[in-house]
Amino acid sequence: MSSSVSPLAPKTVPDMPVIAGVRLATAEAGIRYKNRTDVLLAVMDKGTAVAGVFTRSKCPSAPVEWCRAKLRGGKARALVVNSGNANAFTGKTGRSSTALTAKIAAKAVGCSEGEIFLASTGVIGEPLDATKFDGVLGRLAETAEPGDYLAAAKAIMTTDTFPKVATATVKLGKAKVTINGMAKGAGMIAPDMATMLSFIFTDAPIAPAALQALLKSGVEDTFNAVTIDGDTSTSDTLLAFATGAAAEHGAPKISRASDPRLKAFVKAFNQVLANLSEQVARDGEGARKLVEITVEGAKTKASARKIAMSIANSPLVKTAIAGEDANWGRVVMAVGKAGEPADRDKLSISFNGIRVAKSGARDPSYDEAQVSEAMKAPEIAIKVSLGLGKGRDRVLTCDLTKEYVAINGDYRS
Amino acid sequence: MSSSVSPLAPKTVPDMPVIAGVRLATAEAGIRYKNRTDVLLAVMDKGTAVAGVFTRSKCPSAPVEWCRAKLRGGKARALVVNSGNANAFTGKTGRSSTALTAKIAAKAVGCSEGEIFLASTGVIGEPLDATKFDGVLGRLAETAEPGDYLAAAKAIMTTDTFPKVATATVKLGKAKVTINGMAKGAGMIAPDMATMLSFIFTDAPIAPAALQALLKSGVEDTFNAVTIDGDTSTSDTLLAFATGAAAEHGAPKISRASDPRLKAFVKAFNQVLANLSEQVARDGEGARKLVEITVEGAKTKASARKIAMSIANSPLVKTAIAGEDANWGRVVMAVGKAGEPADRDKLSISFNGIRVAKSGARDPSYDEAQVSEAMKAPEIAIKVSLGLGKGRDRVLTCDLTKEYVAINGDYRS
């Protein structure tokens, strides 16, 4: 949808290794876009464990409801993702559309419908014609190959300006296991489009309950700590698949998330989540600056999170950063409105390491020219010290530019 | 600050009658602006009752702390308001500045410092040099006249594009009483500026506790139901003054807010609050559309308010309205993220009376051309029916335009 790649895009794209037990294929199903892929099929070997976390929206999309229900089985054989249509707010049509898609996919892959996972991103409120998958999924299942994760990440883009992939390789027991991930997401909802989607694949032999626990814990400081505009999609979906193929090379079978042998794996898993979620912030609609907000000295971590999110979602803070203005008055405002314990006269605030406010007033040593220069950087770190306790948290966001308003307001004209 | 008047400004300005017991004067104190008034003194007769409500920010400005403390006395003799400097986040200097201002004002008016009320709006974090009031307030106290409310409203403007006044005259017992109000506020925080300020004056003889109860109840569906950008100022201040002068014409002295003789007065009082708060929304930074959001069929009124505010503060909803797009998908998103009870499949949504979604899907009778035409209007009414209960609420906001980003992000360049 967007013509130019975000200036915050990563400079290099990692080589994505193969994951044993996972085969991928993409196609042009013509759901909405022309001349680009818009459907992804990932086929997993028998015995693949699945875990998932979803939007907390009270009005979730039909595919989210489908996945939530099927997750109870803990097993996955295929993932079908389409872009161009979110199948959200489509009433009963939405439910029959997910059922039909799963039926077609199950036949193509040769498994039960309960082992099919679905995600859709695109227009809201438009019925998704699942008959378009007929034929397409059968062909994809036949041609799926162990590998092009970048092509897969491209097929699920909407207003994204670059495909988002990440990988890590780590020891589990004495065996090498691999974690591959992809994500899409530009606004929580982009122009008439919905969704943050992310999919993680690993060959580690991890049981569904353990994988679910890892995922739930891992998203807390990664995907859940990113905000573009505070607008939560109806379709946010993060699924993790563990094929277990590494067991053949001696990787131990893991049934509990607390298993001490998982230590290195958990670290690598969380790094993949952090990498992907940071890429989502880097591709925020209209973003020109990546903003990291750290709040320390709060009563608790949860309190620090609330204050950091209040700053990250403040349009006045975000527009100030777009204007390269170290406007700490607005940061104070956002701290104050968060409703969490804060003492104005203990507050200190810094931008990119330069302290501009301390003890509830302007820092006397504050050099305007120095700060103005620092604010020109593409990455801005705002640190707020509350001086009340040991609670600390960090969230990522981007600036609010005229391009955001143009992307989300101009497309009718 | 702004060059052109908001297209949403009221077409006419009411003639503001005199309030017995209130005298006004304005001056150019040169606090920040050049060639415009920036200080207002309102002198009230002895026996004037005062009530106030303030920002819920945990980091309030020094004048807010001053007023909160003095409100306990219940009596007011003078109000001093300056624009150009908010005296917010100014540490100990802020406190000594309010104390000095009150001292100068008390001397000028001939009362105790506890009867002086203060409000400041403008730059945050800049010490306010209260010695600038020396001489100025003495001269203003001498020249104050029963008068010019429009001039008073102009003196307290920052990024406002028009002065905001409202008036109502109503019977209390058999006597005629008058309620005059003024307000300022363009963003919750404007470019480096803070504050929504509003001041109400009446000659009705209402005791402080009763006035406080009226004010607290009155703001709930007026000022508290307006949002420009979800960013709560450190300085929001709404003060009401009742001189009691109408007692001379036979108005009964009121000591309890529940007094049945107050019925007509309460209605008029709330109308003045509603009128002023609507004007604040009409002067939202960069606003081109006034947006009224009604949520009905919620479990409770409080639940309806949360959902309405979630819609009103959604950047995606606000940019869609700026783009004249009846994007009900984004309204669904905002309902869903509010966290309040909602059933996607019972939702109905209309824009300016045209239903675009019902029973959780697009309304089959939805005519795109008709809705597009309706979205060109300067006033947009969004109605959401949840179909769950009898809770209903209404809030006002404005659209989010590139001008908002420009006003709040460009001024450094």
Short mmCIF file of C-alpha atoms in Angstrom, two decimals, chain A residues 56-62 65 89-91 95 124-127 188-192 229-234 285 314-317 319-320 322-330 332-333 335-337 339-340 342 344-345 347 349 357 360-362 366 368 372 400-402 404-406 408-412, chain B residues 56-62 65 89-91 95 124-127 188-192 229-234 285 314-317 319-320 322-330 332-333 335-337 339-340 342 344-345 347 349 357 360-362 366 368 372 400-402 404-406 408-412:
data_model
loop_
_atom_site.label_atom_id
_atom_site.label_comp_id
_atom_site.label_asym_id
_atom_site.label_seq_id
_atom_site.Cartn_x
_atom_site.Cartn_y
_atom_site.Cartn_z
CA ARG A 56 -8.11 -8.63 24.02
CA SER A 57 -10.74 -6.83 21.93
CA LYS A 58 -14.33 -7.56 22.91
CA CYS A 59 -15.12 -7.56 19.20
CA PRO A 60 -12.58 -10.05 17.82
CA SER A 61 -12.47 -11.20 14.21
CA ALA A 62 -13.84 -14.56 13.09
CA GLU A 65 -12.47 -16.89 17.49
CA PHE A 89 -17.19 -7.79 11.88
CA THR A 90 -18.70 -9.99 9.23
CA GLY A 91 -21.32 -11.67 11.45
CA ARG A 95 -17.98 -17.87 10.88
CA ILE A 124 -13.02 -4.89 8.05
CA GLY A 125 -16.72 -5.58 7.47
CA GLU A 126 -16.33 -7.02 4.01
CA PRO A 127 -17.39 -10.68 3.65
CA MET A 188 -3.00 -1.35 15.07
CA ILE A 189 -5.49 -0.77 12.35
CA ALA A 190 -4.18 0.60 9.10
CA PRO A 191 -6.34 2.34 6.46
CA ASP A 192 -9.46 0.21 6.58
CA ASP A 229 -1.48 4.56 18.19
CA GLY A 230 -3.13 2.90 21.19
CA ASP A 231 -5.75 1.41 18.91
CA THR A 232 -6.05 -2.32 19.53
CA SER A 233 -6.94 -4.37 16.48
CA THR A 234 -9.83 -6.80 16.35
CA GLU A 285 2.30 4.28 10.00
CA SER A 314 0.05 10.73 24.14
CA PRO A 315 -0.56 12.53 20.84
CA LEU A 316 1.13 15.61 22.26
CA VAL A 317 4.31 13.74 23.20
CA THR A 319 3.82 15.14 17.79
CA ALA A 320 6.55 16.89 19.81
CA ALA A 322 7.94 14.42 15.25
CA GLY A 323 8.84 18.11 15.62
CA GLU A 324 12.21 17.17 17.17
CA ASP A 325 11.21 18.98 20.34
CA ALA A 326 12.39 17.65 23.73
CA ASN A 327 9.10 18.79 25.23
CA TRP A 328 9.40 17.44 28.74
CA GLY A 329 6.35 19.44 29.86
CA ARG A 330 4.23 17.06 27.81
CA VAL A 332 5.08 15.47 32.78
CA MET A 333 1.51 15.84 31.57
CA VAL A 335 2.94 11.01 33.73
CA GLY A 336 0.31 13.02 35.59
CA LYS A 337 -2.66 11.70 33.64
CA GLY A 339 -3.28 7.97 37.44
CA GLU A 340 -0.38 6.04 38.94
CA ALA A 342 3.94 9.99 41.03
CA ARG A 344 5.89 15.90 40.64
CA ASP A 345 8.76 17.22 42.71
CA LEU A 347 10.50 13.62 38.64
CA ILE A 349 13.34 13.30 32.63
CA ALA A 357 14.25 18.07 34.11
CA GLY A 360 10.17 18.59 39.39
CA ALA A 361 11.66 21.55 37.53
CA ARG A 362 13.86 22.33 34.57
CA TYR A 366 19.89 21.95 30.42
CA GLU A 368 18.82 23.81 24.59
CA SER A 372 17.89 20.08 19.92
CA LEU A 400 2.98 10.94 15.25
CA THR A 401 3.47 12.66 11.92
CA LYS A 402 1.31 14.31 9.30
CA TYR A 404 0.01 9.15 9.88
CA VAL A 405 -2.95 11.48 9.47
CA ALA A 406 -2.57 11.34 5.68
CA ASN A 408 -5.43 7.20 7.83
CA GLY A 409 -7.48 10.17 6.72
CA ASP A 410 -6.66 11.01 3.14
CA TYR A 411 -7.31 7.81 1.31
CA ARG A 412 -10.93 8.64 0.56
CA ARG B 56 -7.01 14.85 38.22
CA SER B 57 -3.37 14.95 37.12
CA LYS B 58 -0.91 13.61 39.66
CA CYS B 59 1.41 16.42 38.59
CA PRO B 60 -0.82 19.50 38.98
CA SER B 61 0.35 23.07 38.50
CA ALA B 62 1.16 25.38 41.42
CA GLU B 65 -2.55 23.34 44.38
CA PHE B 89 6.33 21.99 36.89
CA THR B 90 8.22 24.91 38.34
CA GLY B 91 9.08 23.29 41.69
CA ARG B 95 4.83 27.80 45.09
CA ILE B 124 5.15 24.69 31.26
CA GLY B 125 8.40 24.58 33.22
CA GLU B 126 9.22 28.24 32.90
CA PRO B 127 9.33 30.14 36.24
CA MET B 188 -5.64 19.73 26.69
CA ILE B 189 -2.13 20.99 26.31
CA ALA B 190 -1.50 23.27 23.39
CA PRO B 191 1.97 23.95 21.93
CA ASP B 192 4.07 24.16 25.07
CA ASP B 229 -6.78 14.49 22.36
CA GLY B 230 -7.08 12.47 25.57
CA ASP B 231 -4.22 14.43 27.07
CA THR B 232 -5.19 15.77 30.49
CA SER B 233 -3.64 19.10 31.38
CA THR B 234 -1.71 19.71 34.57
CA GLU B 285 -6.53 22.30 17.85
CA SER B 314 -9.08 6.83 18.96
CA PRO B 315 -6.65 8.43 16.50
CA LEU B 316 -7.93 6.10 13.79
CA VAL B 317 -11.56 7.14 14.29
CA THR B 319 -8.41 10.70 11.30
CA ALA B 320 -11.20 8.85 9.46
CA ALA B 322 -11.05 14.21 9.11
CA GLY B 323 -11.05 12.21 5.86
CA GLU B 324 -14.88 12.31 5.75
CA ASP B 325 -14.92 8.53 5.92
CA ALA B 326 -17.75 6.75 7.76
CA ASN B 327 -15.28 4.10 8.84
CA TRP B 328 -17.44 2.02 11.17
CA GLY B 329 -14.79 -0.72 11.28
CA ARG B 330 -12.66 1.63 13.36
CA VAL B 332 -15.97 -1.38 16.19
CA MET B 333 -12.26 -1.51 16.98
CA VAL B 335 -15.68 -0.39 21.13
CA GLY B 336 -13.72 -3.61 21.34
CA LYS B 337 -10.64 -2.11 22.97
CA GLY B 339 -12.72 -3.43 27.74
CA GLU B 340 -16.38 -2.90 28.62
CA ALA B 342 -20.00 -5.54 24.29
CA ARG B 344 -19.97 -7.82 18.47
CA ASP B 345 -23.01 -9.46 16.93
CA LEU B 347 -23.67 -3.83 17.56
CA ILE B 349 -23.59 2.00 14.30
CA ALA B 357 -23.78 -1.47 10.57
CA GLY B 360 -22.45 -7.11 13.93
CA ALA B 361 -22.15 -6.72 10.18
CA ARG B 362 -22.56 -4.14 7.43
CA TYR B 366 -26.06 0.99 3.54
CA GLU B 368 -22.08 4.52 0.30
CA SER B 372 -20.20 10.00 1.94
CA LEU B 400 -7.67 14.73 14.13
CA THR B 401 -6.19 16.69 11.25
CA LYS B 402 -2.77 17.41 9.84
CA TYR B 404 -3.22 19.29 14.84
CA VAL B 405 0.12 17.65 14.07
CA ALA B 406 1.39 20.90 12.59
CA ASN B 408 1.85 20.55 18.02
CA GLY B 409 4.85 19.39 16.08
CA ASP B 410 5.94 22.10 13.68
CA TYR B 411 6.41 25.09 15.88
CA ARG B 412 10.08 24.39 16.51
#
